[in-house]
JSON list of C-alpha atoms in Angstrom, two decimals:
[
{"chain": "A", "resi": 1, "resn": "MET", "atom": "CA", "xyz": [114.87, 72.54, -111.79]},
{"chain": "A", "resi": 2, "resn": "ALA", "atom": "CA", "xyz": [116.48, 70.63, -108.74]},
{"chain": "A", "resi": 3, "resn": "PRO", "atom": "CA", "xyz": [119.51, 68.66, -109.47]},
{"chain": "A", "resi": 4, "resn": "LEU", "atom": "CA", "xyz": [118.28, 64.78, -109.22]},
{"chain": "A", "resi": 5, "resn": "ASP", "atom": "CA", "xyz": [119.61, 63.18, -106.24]},
{"chain": "A", "resi": 6, "resn": "ARG", "atom": "CA", "xyz": [121.45, 59.70, -107.23]},
{"chain": "A", "resi": 7, "resn": "GLU", "atom": "CA", "xyz": [122.81, 56.83, -105.29]},
{"chain": "A", "resi": 8, "resn": "THR", "atom": "CA", "xyz": [125.43, 54.13, -106.40]},
{"chain": "A", "resi": 9, "resn": "VAL", "atom": "CA", "xyz": [125.11, 50.81, -104.39]},
{"chain": "A", "resi": 10, "resn": "VAL", "atom": "CA", "xyz": [127.69, 47.97, -104.88]},
{"chain": "A", "resi": 11, "resn": "VAL", "atom": "CA", "xyz": [126.61, 44.78, -103.99]},
{"chain": "A", "resi": 12, "resn": "ASP", "atom": "CA", "xyz": [129.79, 42.08, -103.78]},
{"chain": "A", "resi": 13, "resn": "ARG", "atom": "CA", "xyz": [127.85, 38.67, -103.67]},
{"chain": "A", "resi": 14, "resn": "GLY", "atom": "CA", "xyz": [131.06, 36.82, -103.08]},
{"chain": "A", "resi": 15, "resn": "GLY", "atom": "CA", "xyz": [131.53, 35.15, -106.56]},
{"chain": "A", "resi": 16, "resn": "PRO", "atom": "CA", "xyz": [134.71, 32.78, -107.16]},
{"chain": "A", "resi": 17, "resn": "GLY", "atom": "CA", "xyz": [135.55, 35.18, -109.86]},
{"chain": "A", "resi": 18, "resn": "ALA", "atom": "CA", "xyz": [137.67, 34.70, -113.17]},
{"chain": "A", "resi": 19, "resn": "GLY", "atom": "CA", "xyz": [141.16, 34.85, -111.38]},
{"chain": "A", "resi": 20, "resn": "GLY", "atom": "CA", "xyz": [140.05, 31.89, -108.44]},
{"chain": "A", "resi": 21, "resn": "ILE", "atom": "CA", "xyz": [138.90, 30.07, -112.00]},
{"chain": "A", "resi": 22, "resn": "ILE", "atom": "CA", "xyz": [141.95, 30.45, -114.29]},
{"chain": "A", "resi": 23, "resn": "ILE", "atom": "CA", "xyz": [144.38, 29.74, -111.23]},
{"chain": "A", "resi": 24, "resn": "GLY", "atom": "CA", "xyz": [142.29, 26.23, -110.15]},
{"chain": "A", "resi": 25, "resn": "LEU", "atom": "CA", "xyz": [142.31, 25.80, -113.61]},
{"chain": "A", "resi": 26, "resn": "ILE", "atom": "CA", "xyz": [146.72, 26.29, -114.14]},
{"chain": "A", "resi": 27, "resn": "VAL", "atom": "CA", "xyz": [146.94, 24.10, -111.02]},
{"chain": "A", "resi": 28, "resn": "ALA", "atom": "CA", "xyz": [144.61, 21.09, -112.30]},
{"chain": "A", "resi": 29, "resn": "ILE", "atom": "CA", "xyz": [146.98, 20.97, -115.14]},
{"chain": "A", "resi": 30, "resn": "ALA", "atom": "CA", "xyz": [149.83, 21.42, -113.19]},
{"chain": "A", "resi": 31, "resn": "LEU", "atom": "CA", "xyz": [149.34, 18.55, -111.07]},
{"chain": "A", "resi": 32, "resn": "ILE", "atom": "CA", "xyz": [147.94, 16.29, -114.00]},
{"chain": "A", "resi": 33, "resn": "ALA", "atom": "CA", "xyz": [151.67, 17.11, -115.89]},
{"chain": "A", "resi": 34, "resn": "ILE", "atom": "CA", "xyz": [152.61, 15.98, -112.67]},
{"chain": "A", "resi": 35, "resn": "ALA", "atom": "CA", "xyz": [151.40, 12.88, -112.56]},
{"chain": "A", "resi": 36, "resn": "TYR", "atom": "CA", "xyz": [152.06, 11.85, -115.65]},
{"chain": "A", "resi": 37, "resn": "LEU", "atom": "CA", "xyz": [155.88, 12.17, -115.43]},
{"chain": "A", "resi": 38, "resn": "VAL", "atom": "CA", "xyz": [155.85, 10.62, -112.55]},
{"chain": "A", "resi": 39, "resn": "PHE", "atom": "CA", "xyz": [153.28, 7.53, -113.46]},
{"chain": "A", "resi": 40, "resn": "PHE", "atom": "CA", "xyz": [153.34, 7.32, -116.83]},
{"chain": "A", "resi": 41, "resn": "ASN", "atom": "CA", "xyz": [156.63, 8.18, -118.34]},
{"chain": "A", "resi": 42, "resn": "ASN", "atom": "CA", "xyz": [158.31, 4.89, -117.92]},
{"chain": "A", "resi": 43, "resn": "ASN", "atom": "CA", "xyz": [158.96, 4.34, -121.77]},
{"chain": "A", "resi": 44, "resn": "GLY", "atom": "CA", "xyz": [158.72, 0.48, -121.36]},
{"chain": "A", "resi": 45, "resn": "GLY", "atom": "CA", "xyz": [161.84, 0.19, -119.94]},
{"chain": "A", "resi": 46, "resn": "GLY", "atom": "CA", "xyz": [162.10, -2.72, -117.16]},
{"chain": "A", "resi": 47, "resn": "GLY", "atom": "CA", "xyz": [164.37, -1.96, -114.36]},
{"chain": "A", "resi": 48, "resn": "GLY", "atom": "CA", "xyz": [165.91, 1.23, -113.63]},
{"chain": "A", "resi": 49, "resn": "THR", "atom": "CA", "xyz": [169.59, 0.66, -113.43]},
{"chain": "A", "resi": 50, "resn": "VAL", "atom": "CA", "xyz": [172.46, 2.33, -115.24]},
{"chain": "A", "resi": 51, "resn": "ASP", "atom": "CA", "xyz": [175.28, 1.02, -116.11]},
{"chain": "A", "resi": 52, "resn": "VAL", "atom": "CA", "xyz": [178.27, 3.79, -115.40]},
{"chain": "A", "resi": 53, "resn": "ASP", "atom": "CA", "xyz": [181.74, 2.80, -116.15]},
{"chain": "A", "resi": 54, "resn": "VAL", "atom": "CA", "xyz": [184.07, 4.53, -114.02]},
{"chain": "A", "resi": 55, "resn": "PRO", "atom": "CA", "xyz": [187.84, 4.69, -114.28]},
{"chain": "A", "resi": 56, "resn": "ALA", "atom": "CA", "xyz": [190.01, 3.11, -110.96]},
{"chain": "A", "resi": 57, "resn": "VAL", "atom": "CA", "xyz": [191.80, 6.29, -109.64]},
{"chain": "A", "resi": 58, "resn": "SER", "atom": "CA", "xyz": [195.30, 5.17, -107.93]},
{"chain": "A", "resi": 59, "resn": "VAL", "atom": "CA", "xyz": [196.64, 7.77, -105.56]},
{"chain": "A", "resi": 60, "resn": "ASP", "atom": "CA", "xyz": [200.11, 7.56, -104.35]},
{"chain": "A", "resi": 61, "resn": "VAL", "atom": "CA", "xyz": [199.79, 8.55, -100.43]},
{"chain": "A", "resi": 62, "resn": "ALA", "atom": "CA", "xyz": [203.12, 8.68, -98.23]},
{"chain": "A", "resi": 63, "resn": "PRO", "atom": "CA", "xyz": [202.34, 8.29, -94.72]},
{"chain": "A", "resi": 64, "resn": "ASP", "atom": "CA", "xyz": [203.32, 10.94, -92.21]},
{"chain": "A", "resi": 65, "resn": "GLY", "atom": "CA", "xyz": [204.65, 9.20, -89.40]},
{"chain": "A", "resi": 66, "resn": "GLN", "atom": "CA", "xyz": [201.37, 9.24, -87.03]}
]
């Protein structure tokens, strides 16, 4: 009996693949989260000012004659 000749042909059709789809979904979710934090995370507050009490500091400096 003669051995059978077999040939394997691999065809790359250039589809997006599962890796590209997963990365695309991760990027889309990250963009939605950033947009939410920037535009919708106002918490109903009016202006964006914050009052900070800073104590006055006095330093005794002697002139050096220049």
